[in-house]
Coordinates of C-alpha atoms in Angstrom, one line a residue:
X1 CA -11.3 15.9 16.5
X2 CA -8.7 18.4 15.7
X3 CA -8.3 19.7 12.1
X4 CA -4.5 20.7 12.7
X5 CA -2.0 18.0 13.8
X6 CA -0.4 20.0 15.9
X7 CA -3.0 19.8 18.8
X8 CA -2.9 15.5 18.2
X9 CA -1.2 14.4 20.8
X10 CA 0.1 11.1 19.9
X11 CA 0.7 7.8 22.7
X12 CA 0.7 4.4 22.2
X13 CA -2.5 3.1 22.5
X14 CA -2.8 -0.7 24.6
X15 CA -5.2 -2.7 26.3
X16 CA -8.0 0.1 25.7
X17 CA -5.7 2.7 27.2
X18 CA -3.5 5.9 25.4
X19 CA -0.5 5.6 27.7
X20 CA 3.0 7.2 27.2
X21 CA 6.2 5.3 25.7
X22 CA 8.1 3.2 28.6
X23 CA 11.2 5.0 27.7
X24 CA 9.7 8.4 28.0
X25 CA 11.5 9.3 24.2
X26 CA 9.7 11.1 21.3
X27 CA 10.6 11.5 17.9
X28 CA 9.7 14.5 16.2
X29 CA 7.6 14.6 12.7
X30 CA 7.4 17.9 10.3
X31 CA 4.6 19.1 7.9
X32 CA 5.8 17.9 4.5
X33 CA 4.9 20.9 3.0
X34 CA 6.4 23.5 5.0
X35 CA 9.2 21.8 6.7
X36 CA 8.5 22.9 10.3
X37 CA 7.7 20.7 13.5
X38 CA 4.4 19.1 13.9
X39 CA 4.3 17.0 16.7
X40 CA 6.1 14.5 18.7
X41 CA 5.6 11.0 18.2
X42 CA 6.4 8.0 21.0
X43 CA 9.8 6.5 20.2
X44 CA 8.4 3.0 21.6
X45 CA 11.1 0.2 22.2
X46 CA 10.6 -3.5 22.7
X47 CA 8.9 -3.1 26.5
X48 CA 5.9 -1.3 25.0
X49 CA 5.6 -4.1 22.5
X50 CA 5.7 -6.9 25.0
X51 CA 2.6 -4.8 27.1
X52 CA 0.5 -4.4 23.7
X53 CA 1.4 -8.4 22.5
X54 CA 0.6 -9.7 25.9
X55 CA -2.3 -7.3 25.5
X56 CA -3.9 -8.8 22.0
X57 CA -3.0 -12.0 23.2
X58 CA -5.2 -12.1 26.6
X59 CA -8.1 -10.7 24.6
X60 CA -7.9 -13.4 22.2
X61 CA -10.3 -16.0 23.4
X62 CA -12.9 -13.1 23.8
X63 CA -12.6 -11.9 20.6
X64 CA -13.0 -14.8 18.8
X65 CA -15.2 -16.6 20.1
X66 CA -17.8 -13.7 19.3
X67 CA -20.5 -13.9 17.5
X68 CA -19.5 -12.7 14.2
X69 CA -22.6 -10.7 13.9
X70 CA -21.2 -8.5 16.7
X71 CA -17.7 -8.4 15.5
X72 CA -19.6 -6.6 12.2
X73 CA -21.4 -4.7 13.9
X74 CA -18.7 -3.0 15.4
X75 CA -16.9 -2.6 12.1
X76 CA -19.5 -1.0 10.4
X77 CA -19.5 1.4 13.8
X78 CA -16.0 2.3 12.7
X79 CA -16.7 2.8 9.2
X80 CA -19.8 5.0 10.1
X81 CA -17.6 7.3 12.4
X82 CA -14.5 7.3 9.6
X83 CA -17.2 8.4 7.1
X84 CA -18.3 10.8 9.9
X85 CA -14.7 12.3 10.2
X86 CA -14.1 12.3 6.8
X87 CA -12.6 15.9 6.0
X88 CA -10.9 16.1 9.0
X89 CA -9.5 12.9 8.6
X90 CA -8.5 14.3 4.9
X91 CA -7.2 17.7 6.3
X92 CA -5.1 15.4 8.9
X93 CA -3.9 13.0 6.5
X94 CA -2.5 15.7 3.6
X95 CA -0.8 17.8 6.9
X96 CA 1.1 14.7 8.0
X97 CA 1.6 13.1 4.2
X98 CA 2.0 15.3 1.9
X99 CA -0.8 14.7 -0.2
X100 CA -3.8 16.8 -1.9
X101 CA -6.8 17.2 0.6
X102 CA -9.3 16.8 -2.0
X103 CA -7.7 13.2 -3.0
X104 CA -7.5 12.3 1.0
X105 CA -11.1 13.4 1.5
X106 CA -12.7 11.7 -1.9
X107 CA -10.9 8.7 -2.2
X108 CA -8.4 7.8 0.8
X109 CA -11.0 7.9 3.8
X110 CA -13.7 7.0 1.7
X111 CA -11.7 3.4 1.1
X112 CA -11.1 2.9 4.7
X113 CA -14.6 3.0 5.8
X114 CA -15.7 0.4 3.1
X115 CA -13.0 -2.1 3.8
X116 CA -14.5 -2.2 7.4
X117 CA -17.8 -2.5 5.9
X118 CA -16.6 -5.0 3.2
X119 CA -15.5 -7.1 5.6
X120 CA -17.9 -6.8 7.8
X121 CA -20.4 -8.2 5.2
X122 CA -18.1 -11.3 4.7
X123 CA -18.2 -12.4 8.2
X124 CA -21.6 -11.9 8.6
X125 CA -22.7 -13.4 4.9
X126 CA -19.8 -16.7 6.3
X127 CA -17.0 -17.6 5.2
X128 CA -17.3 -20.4 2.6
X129 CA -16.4 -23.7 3.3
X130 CA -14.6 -26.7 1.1
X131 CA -16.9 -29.6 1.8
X132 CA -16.1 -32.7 0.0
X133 CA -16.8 -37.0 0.0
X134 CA -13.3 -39.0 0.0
X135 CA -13.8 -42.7 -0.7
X136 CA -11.1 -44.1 2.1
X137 CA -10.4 -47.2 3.7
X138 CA -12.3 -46.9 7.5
X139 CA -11.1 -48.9 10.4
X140 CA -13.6 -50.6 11.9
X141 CA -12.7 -53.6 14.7
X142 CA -9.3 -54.6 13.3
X143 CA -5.9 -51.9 11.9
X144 CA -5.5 -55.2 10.2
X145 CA -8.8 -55.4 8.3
X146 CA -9.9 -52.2 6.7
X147 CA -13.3 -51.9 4.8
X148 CA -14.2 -49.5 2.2
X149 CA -16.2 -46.9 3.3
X150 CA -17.1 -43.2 2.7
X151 CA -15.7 -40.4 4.6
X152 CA -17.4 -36.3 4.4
X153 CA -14.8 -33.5 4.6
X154 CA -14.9 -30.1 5.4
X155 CA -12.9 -27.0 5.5
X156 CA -12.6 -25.0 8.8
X157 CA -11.1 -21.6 9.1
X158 CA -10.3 -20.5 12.5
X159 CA -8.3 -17.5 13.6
X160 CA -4.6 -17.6 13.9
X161 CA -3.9 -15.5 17.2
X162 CA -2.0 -11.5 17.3
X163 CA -0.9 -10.5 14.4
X164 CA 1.5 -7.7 14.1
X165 CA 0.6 -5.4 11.3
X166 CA 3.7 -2.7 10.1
X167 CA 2.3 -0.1 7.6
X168 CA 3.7 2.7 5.4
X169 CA 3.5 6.6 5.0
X170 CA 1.9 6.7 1.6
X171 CA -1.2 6.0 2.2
X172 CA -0.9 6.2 6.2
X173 CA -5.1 5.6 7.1
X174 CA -5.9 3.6 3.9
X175 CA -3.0 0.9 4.6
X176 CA -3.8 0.6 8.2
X177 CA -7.7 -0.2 7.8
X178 CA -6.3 -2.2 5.0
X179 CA -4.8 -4.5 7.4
X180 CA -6.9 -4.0 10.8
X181 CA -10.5 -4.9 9.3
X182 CA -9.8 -8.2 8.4
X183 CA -7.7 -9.3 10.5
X184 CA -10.2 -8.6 13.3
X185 CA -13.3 -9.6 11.6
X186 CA -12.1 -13.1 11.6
X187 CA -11.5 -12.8 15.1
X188 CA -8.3 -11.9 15.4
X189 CA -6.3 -9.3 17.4
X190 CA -3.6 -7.2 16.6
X191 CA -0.5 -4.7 17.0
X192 CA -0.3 -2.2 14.4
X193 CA 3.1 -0.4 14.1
X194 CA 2.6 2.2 11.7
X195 CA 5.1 4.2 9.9
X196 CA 6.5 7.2 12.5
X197 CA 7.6 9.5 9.1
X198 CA 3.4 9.7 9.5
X199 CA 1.6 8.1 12.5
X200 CA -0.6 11.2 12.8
X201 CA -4.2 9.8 11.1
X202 CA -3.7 6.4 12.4
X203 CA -3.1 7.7 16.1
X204 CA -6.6 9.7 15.4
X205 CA -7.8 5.8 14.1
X206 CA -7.1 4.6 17.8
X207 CA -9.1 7.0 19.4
X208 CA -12.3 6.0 17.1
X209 CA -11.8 2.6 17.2
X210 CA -12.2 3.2 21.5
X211 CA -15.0 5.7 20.9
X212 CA -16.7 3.0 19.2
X213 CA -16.3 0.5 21.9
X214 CA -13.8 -1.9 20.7
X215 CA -13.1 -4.2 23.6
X216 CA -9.8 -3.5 25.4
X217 CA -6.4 -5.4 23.4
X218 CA -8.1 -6.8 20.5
X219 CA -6.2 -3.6 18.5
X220 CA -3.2 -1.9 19.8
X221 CA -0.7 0.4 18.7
X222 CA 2.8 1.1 19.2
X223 CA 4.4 4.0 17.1
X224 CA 7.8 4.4 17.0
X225 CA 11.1 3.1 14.2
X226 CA 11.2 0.2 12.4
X227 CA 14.8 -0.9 14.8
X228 CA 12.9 0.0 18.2
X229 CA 9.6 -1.2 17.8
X230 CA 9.0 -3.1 14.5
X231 CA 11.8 -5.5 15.0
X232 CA 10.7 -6.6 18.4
X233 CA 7.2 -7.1 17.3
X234 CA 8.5 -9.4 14.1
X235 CA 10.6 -11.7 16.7
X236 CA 8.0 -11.8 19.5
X237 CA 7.5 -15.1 20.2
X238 CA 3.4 -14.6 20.5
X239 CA 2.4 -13.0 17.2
X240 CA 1.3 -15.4 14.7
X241 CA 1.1 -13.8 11.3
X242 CA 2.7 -10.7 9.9
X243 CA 1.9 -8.5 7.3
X244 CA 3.9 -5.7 6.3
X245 CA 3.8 -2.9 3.5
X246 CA 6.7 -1.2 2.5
X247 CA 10.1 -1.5 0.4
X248 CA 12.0 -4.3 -0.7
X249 CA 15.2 -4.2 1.7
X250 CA 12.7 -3.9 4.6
X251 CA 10.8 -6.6 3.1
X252 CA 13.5 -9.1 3.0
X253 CA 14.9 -8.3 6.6
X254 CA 11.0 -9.0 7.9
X255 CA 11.4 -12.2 6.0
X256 CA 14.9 -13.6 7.5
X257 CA 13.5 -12.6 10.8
X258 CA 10.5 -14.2 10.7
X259 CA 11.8 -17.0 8.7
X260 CA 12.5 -19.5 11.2
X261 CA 9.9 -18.7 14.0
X262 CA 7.1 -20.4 11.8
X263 CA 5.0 -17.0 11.4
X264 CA 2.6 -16.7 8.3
X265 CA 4.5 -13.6 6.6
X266 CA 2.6 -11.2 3.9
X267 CA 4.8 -9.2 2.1
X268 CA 3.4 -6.4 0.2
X269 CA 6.7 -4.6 -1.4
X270 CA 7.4 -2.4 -3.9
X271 CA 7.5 -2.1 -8.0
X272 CA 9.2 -0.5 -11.0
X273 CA 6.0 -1.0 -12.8
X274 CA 6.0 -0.6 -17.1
X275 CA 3.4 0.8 -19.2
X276 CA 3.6 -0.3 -22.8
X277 CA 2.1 1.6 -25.3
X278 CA 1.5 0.1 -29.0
X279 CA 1.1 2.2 -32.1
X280 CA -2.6 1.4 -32.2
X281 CA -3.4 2.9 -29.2
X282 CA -6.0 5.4 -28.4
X283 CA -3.0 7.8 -27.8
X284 CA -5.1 10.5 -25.6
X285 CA -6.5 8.3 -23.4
X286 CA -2.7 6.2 -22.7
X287 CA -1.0 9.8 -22.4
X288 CA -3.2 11.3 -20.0
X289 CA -3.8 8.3 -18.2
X290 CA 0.2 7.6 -17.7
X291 CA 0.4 11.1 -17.3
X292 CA -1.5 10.2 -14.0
X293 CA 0.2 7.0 -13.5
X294 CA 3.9 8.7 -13.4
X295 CA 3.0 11.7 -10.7
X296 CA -0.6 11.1 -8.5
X297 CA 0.3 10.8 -4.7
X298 CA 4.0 12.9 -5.5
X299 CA 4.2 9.2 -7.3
X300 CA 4.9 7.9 -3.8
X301 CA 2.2 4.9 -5.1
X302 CA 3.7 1.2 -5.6
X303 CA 1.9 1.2 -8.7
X304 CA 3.2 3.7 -10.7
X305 CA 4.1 3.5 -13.9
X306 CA 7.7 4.7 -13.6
X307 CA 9.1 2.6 -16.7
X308 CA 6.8 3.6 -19.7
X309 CA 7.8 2.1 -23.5
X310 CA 6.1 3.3 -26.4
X311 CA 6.6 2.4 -29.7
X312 CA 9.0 3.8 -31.9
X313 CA 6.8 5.3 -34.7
X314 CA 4.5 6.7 -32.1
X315 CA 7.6 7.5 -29.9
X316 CA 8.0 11.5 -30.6
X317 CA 4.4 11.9 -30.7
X318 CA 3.6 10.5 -27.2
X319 CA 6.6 12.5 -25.8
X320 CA 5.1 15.6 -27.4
X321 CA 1.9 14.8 -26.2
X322 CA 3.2 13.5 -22.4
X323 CA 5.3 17.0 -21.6
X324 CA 2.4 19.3 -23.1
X325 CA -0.8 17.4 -20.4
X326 CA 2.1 17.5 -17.8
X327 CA 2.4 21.2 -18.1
X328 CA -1.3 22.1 -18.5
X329 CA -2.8 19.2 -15.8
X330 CA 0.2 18.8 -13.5
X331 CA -0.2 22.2 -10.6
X332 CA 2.6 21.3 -8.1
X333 CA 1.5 22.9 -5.2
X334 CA -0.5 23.7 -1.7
X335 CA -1.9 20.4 -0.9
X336 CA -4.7 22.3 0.7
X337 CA -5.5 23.9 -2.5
X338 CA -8.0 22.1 -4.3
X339 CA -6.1 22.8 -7.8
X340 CA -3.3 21.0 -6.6
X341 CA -2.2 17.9 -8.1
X342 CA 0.0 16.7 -6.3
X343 CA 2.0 17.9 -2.9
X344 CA 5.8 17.5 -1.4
X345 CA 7.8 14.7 -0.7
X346 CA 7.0 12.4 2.9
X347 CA 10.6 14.2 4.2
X348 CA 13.5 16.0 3.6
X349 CA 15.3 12.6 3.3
X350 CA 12.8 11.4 1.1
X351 CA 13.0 13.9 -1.3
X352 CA 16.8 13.9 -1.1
X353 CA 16.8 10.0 -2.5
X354 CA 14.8 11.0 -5.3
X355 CA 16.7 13.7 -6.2
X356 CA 19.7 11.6 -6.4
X357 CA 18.3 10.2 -9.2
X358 CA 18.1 12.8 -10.9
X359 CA 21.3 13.4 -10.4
X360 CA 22.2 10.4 -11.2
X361 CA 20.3 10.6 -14.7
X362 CA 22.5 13.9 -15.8
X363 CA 25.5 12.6 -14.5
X364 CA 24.8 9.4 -17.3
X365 CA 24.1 12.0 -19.7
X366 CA 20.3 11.3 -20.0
X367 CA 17.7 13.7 -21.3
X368 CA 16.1 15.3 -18.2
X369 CA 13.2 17.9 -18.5
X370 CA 11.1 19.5 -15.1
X371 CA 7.4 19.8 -16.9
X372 CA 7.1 22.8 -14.7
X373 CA 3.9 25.3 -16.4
X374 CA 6.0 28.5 -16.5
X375 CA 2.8 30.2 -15.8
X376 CA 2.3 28.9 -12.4
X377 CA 3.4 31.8 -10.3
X378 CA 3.4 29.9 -7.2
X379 CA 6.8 28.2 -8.1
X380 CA 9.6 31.0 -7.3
X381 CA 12.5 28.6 -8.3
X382 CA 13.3 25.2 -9.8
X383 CA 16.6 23.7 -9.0
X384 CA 19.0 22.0 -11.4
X385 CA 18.3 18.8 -9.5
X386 CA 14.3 19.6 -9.7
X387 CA 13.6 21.0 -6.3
X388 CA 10.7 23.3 -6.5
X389 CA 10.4 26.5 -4.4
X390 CA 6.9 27.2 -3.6
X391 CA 5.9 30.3 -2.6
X392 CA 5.2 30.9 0.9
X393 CA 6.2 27.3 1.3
X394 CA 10.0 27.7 1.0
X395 CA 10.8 25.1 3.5
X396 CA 8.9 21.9 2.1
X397 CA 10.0 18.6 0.1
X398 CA 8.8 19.4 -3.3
X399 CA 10.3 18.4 -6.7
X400 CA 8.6 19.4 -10.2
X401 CA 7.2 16.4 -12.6
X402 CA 10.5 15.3 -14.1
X403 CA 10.7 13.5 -17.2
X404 CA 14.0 11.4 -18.0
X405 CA 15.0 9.7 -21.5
X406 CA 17.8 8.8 -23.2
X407 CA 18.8 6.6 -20.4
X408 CA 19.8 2.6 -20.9
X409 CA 17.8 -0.4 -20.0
X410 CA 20.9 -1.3 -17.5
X411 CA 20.7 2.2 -15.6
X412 CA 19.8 2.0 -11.9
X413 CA 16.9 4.6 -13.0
X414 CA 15.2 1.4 -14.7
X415 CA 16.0 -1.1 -12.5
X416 CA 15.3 0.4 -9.0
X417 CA 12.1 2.1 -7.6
X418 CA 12.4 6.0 -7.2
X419 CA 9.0 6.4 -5.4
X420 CA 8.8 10.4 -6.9
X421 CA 7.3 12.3 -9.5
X422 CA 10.1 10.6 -11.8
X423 CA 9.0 9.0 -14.8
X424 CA 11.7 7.5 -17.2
X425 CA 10.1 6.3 -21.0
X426 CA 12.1 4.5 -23.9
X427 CA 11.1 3.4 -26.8
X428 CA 11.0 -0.2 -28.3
X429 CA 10.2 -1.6 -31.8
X430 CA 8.7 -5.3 -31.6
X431 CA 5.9 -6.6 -29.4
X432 CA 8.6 -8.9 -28.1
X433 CA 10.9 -6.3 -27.2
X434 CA 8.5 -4.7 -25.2
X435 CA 7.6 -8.0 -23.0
X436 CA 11.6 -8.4 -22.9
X437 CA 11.9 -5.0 -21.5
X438 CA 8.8 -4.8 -19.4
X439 CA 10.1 -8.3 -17.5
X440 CA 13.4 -7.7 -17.2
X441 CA 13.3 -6.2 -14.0
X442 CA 13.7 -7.9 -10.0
X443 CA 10.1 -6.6 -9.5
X444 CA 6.4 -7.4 -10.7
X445 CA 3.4 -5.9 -8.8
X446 CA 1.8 -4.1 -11.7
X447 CA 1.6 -3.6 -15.4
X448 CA -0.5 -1.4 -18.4
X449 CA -0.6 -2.4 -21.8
X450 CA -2.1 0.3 -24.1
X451 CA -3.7 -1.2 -27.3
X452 CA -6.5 -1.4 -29.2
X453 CA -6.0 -5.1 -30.3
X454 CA -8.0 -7.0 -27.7
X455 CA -6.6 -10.1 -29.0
X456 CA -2.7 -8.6 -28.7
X457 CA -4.0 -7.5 -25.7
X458 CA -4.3 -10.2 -23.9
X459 CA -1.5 -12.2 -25.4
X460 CA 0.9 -9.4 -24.0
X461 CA -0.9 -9.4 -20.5
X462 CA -1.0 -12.6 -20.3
X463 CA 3.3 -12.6 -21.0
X464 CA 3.9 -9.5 -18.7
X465 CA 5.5 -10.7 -15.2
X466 CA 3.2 -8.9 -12.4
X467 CA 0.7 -9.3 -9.8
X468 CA -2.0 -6.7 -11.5
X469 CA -1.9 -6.3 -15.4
X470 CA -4.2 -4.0 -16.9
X471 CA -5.6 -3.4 -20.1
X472 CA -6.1 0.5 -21.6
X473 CA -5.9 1.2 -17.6
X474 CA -4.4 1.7 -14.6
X475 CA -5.0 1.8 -10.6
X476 CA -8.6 0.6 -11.6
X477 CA -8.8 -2.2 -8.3
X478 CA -11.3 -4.5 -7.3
X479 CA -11.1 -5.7 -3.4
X480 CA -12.7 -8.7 -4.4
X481 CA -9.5 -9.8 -6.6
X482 CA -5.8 -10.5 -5.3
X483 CA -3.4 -7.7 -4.7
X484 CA 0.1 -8.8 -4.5
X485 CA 3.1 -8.9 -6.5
X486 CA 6.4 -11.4 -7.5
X487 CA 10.0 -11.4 -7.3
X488 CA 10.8 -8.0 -5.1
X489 CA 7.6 -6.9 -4.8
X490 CA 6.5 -9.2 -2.2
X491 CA 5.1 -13.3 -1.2
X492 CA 1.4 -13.5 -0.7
X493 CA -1.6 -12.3 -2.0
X494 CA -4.1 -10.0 0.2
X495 CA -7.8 -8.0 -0.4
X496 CA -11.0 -10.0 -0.6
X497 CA -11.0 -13.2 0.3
X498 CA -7.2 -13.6 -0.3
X499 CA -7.0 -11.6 3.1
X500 CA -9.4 -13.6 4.5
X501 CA -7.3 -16.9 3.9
X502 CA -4.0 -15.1 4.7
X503 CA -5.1 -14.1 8.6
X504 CA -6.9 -17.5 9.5
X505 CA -5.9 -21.0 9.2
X506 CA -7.1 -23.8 7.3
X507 CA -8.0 -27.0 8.7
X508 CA -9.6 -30.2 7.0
X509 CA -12.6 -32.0 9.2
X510 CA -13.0 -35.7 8.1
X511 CA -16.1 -37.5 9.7
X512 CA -18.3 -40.4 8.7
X513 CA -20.8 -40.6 6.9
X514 CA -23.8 -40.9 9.0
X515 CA -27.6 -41.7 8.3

């Protein structure tokens, strides 16, 4: 396996074979953190979907109607060779994304191999079934005579058929094994259209998934743009189920699309999630863990606490407290150096949307601040919209932690997700203020309340409108527990056994009760 992605030579991978793009086209990706040319990725159109769709579909009956002790065991063969691969994977990963190394190698690829192996133990530990008696009225010799009688009943899930699976750049492996083990535990197959802003470690996925032996078309992948390849796989008229991680607007169109073909749609979206931090809270863990919550990953993470309230009397404090770990903790940097916190932007466009709203916060006459440590001497220059210079890196997407107050509740920099080391925190008086402010918002994935009243607590988490709430906490996720958000941030739920329900269907068995 190569440890620099320019020697990964990318093609679509379908029906067990890496073959070129039908149209001959490639798009071209660049290292994040230098700004130069990495390597060319297939710009697939609707023709390579059809091939890898007709592909998943024809290995469908094969699939699943194995045993699931061999569908496991061939999962757990993935997760052994992912684990096997694991800083090479990282080094891949942080090349094509952005990210630190150290937190690709310790927690991203260390996640992927377990969710093949969680799921893995599922299937092979079964899949629990509803089973029930229903006192009905049975037929017997007459529809015009019933007798009462006892019926038994019994849930059966079975799996749904190709799903197509669309997945994001900021966390490019993670997401992808997110999706692909259960969906194929449960015997189904798939296309997986990842993200081409980084289709790098989950091109390097295909090729262990064939090294381990996965039969040919039960997993395919077709890289390429959302308009050219991710369009035609939502419409095709043989994939039963789609899930999809991503933003909002993407989100929505995936929905109309789908909307009237019947498909089983799992939209995983994004947030604008709030932190709320009460006077009685144990101020150095909330500070250093929001500290976190604002800028890990470049804050390209869904969960982020981009909206962050405090309470007024402890207002100053915490903002004192905030910019001073930012400065000490936060090393903007070399994502290959393991001192760095966090790395560039996904792409020059990327970073140029979240600059605009920093812009935008000056332009409204908010409070900006870059928490920039003047002794790092790697940073040659910070620009008045927060682009950082980094030395011998003077070509990548980086932008210093920025910290933005004195902005309203209406401004867009509340309201809409940034997805960058952009952090915006007001301050609020009442403990019903700070439920107004932290719902008043089109999204709801996730939440942190910060107090050390467990009965207040609760009573706020219980208020707060979001799929994950936590309590003196953040990012702290179970896979056994539902993962999924409201309003903008998506439909569905996934992880666990919520994925398990999502990519099989449900039917109800009723037969009689027989000595």
């Amino acid at each position: 396996m190569p440890v620099n992605a320019k020697d990964v030579k990318i093609m679509n991978y379908i029906n067990g074979e890496f073959v070129a793009p039908t149209s001959g086209s490639y798009l071209m990706s660049y290292n994040p953190a230098t700004g130069e040319e990495m390597t060319p990725i297939p710009d697939s159109m609707a023709k390579d979907v059809d091939n890898a769709v007709r592909a998943a579909k024809n290995a469908f009956p094969m699939w699943s109607n194995m045993p699931a002790t061999e569908r496991a065991a061939m999962l757990n063969r993935i997760a052994d060779m992912i684990d096997e691969n694991c800083q090479k994977l990282a080094t891949l990963e942080s090349q094509d994304q952005g990210k630190p190394v150290m937190m690709a190698a310790m927690y991203d690829m260390p996640t992927c191999a377990n969710t093949f192996r969680q799921f893995a133990k599922y299937i092979v530990d079964g899949i629990m079934e509803t089973k029930s008696t229903a006192n009905v009225m049975m037929t017997k010799m007459s529809v015009t005579k019933n007798e009462p009688g006892t019926m038994m009943a019994v849930t059966q899930h079975v799996p749904a058929g190709v799903a197509g699976l669309i997945t994001p750049w900021n966390f490019p492996m993670q997401m992808v094994c997110e999706k692909i083990a259960p969906c194929i535990a449960v015997g189904n197959t798939c296309v997986v259209k990842p993200t081409e802003l980084t289709s790098v470690t989950p091109f390097v996925l295909s090729q262990i998934m064939d090294a381990a032996g996965i039969p040919a078309g039960v997993v395919n992948f077709v890289f390429g743009t959302g308009t050219n390849a991710g369009e035609p796989l939502v419409k095709h008229k043989d994939v039963r189920l789609i899930s999809f991680t991503g933003g909002s607007p993407t989100g929505a169109k995936i929905g109309a699309m789908s909307g009237g073909m019947y498909k089983r749609v799992s939209l995983e979206l994004g947030g604008k999630n709030p932190s709320l931090v009460f006077n009685d809270s144990d101020m150095n863990h909330a500070v250093a863990t929001n500290v976190r919550a604002a800028f890990q990953n470049q804050g390209e993470i869904c969960l982020c606490s981009s909206r962050q309230y405090v309470q007024r009397d402890v207002y100053d404090m915490y903002l004192q407290m905030f910019r001073q770990m930012t400065m000490e903790e936060v090393v903007v940097g070399d994502p290959s150096n393991p001192k760095t916190f966090y790395g560039p932007m996904v792409s020059k466009q990327h970073m140029e949307k979240v600059m605009s709203y920093i812009r935008l916060a000056q332009e409204e006459g908010a409070k900006v601040e870059f928490l920039v440590n003047p002794n790092n001497k790697m940073i040659k220059n910070v620009s008045k919209d927060g682009m950082l210079t980094i030395k011998g890196m003077e070509g990548g997407y980086y932008i210093a932690p920025t910290l933005i107050t004195g902005m309203k509740q209406s401004s867009r920099l509340m309201q809409e997700e940034i997805f960058g080391p952009v952090v915006c925190v007001m301050p609020f008086k009442t403990e019903e203020e700070a439920i107004q402010l932290a719902n008043d918002t089109e999204y709801g994935l996730g939440a942190s309340v910060w107090t050390m009243d467990k009965v207040k607590m609760m009573r706020v988490m219980k208020q707060v409108n979001a799929g994950s709430v936590w309590g003196n906490g953040w990012y702290s996720v179970d896979d056994n527990m539902p993962f999924g958000g409201m309003g903008c941030s998506g439909t569905s739920r996934e992880h666990g056994p919520w994925s398990l329900e999502f990519y099989t269907e449900t039917k109800a068995l009723y037969y009689p009760s027989m000595k």
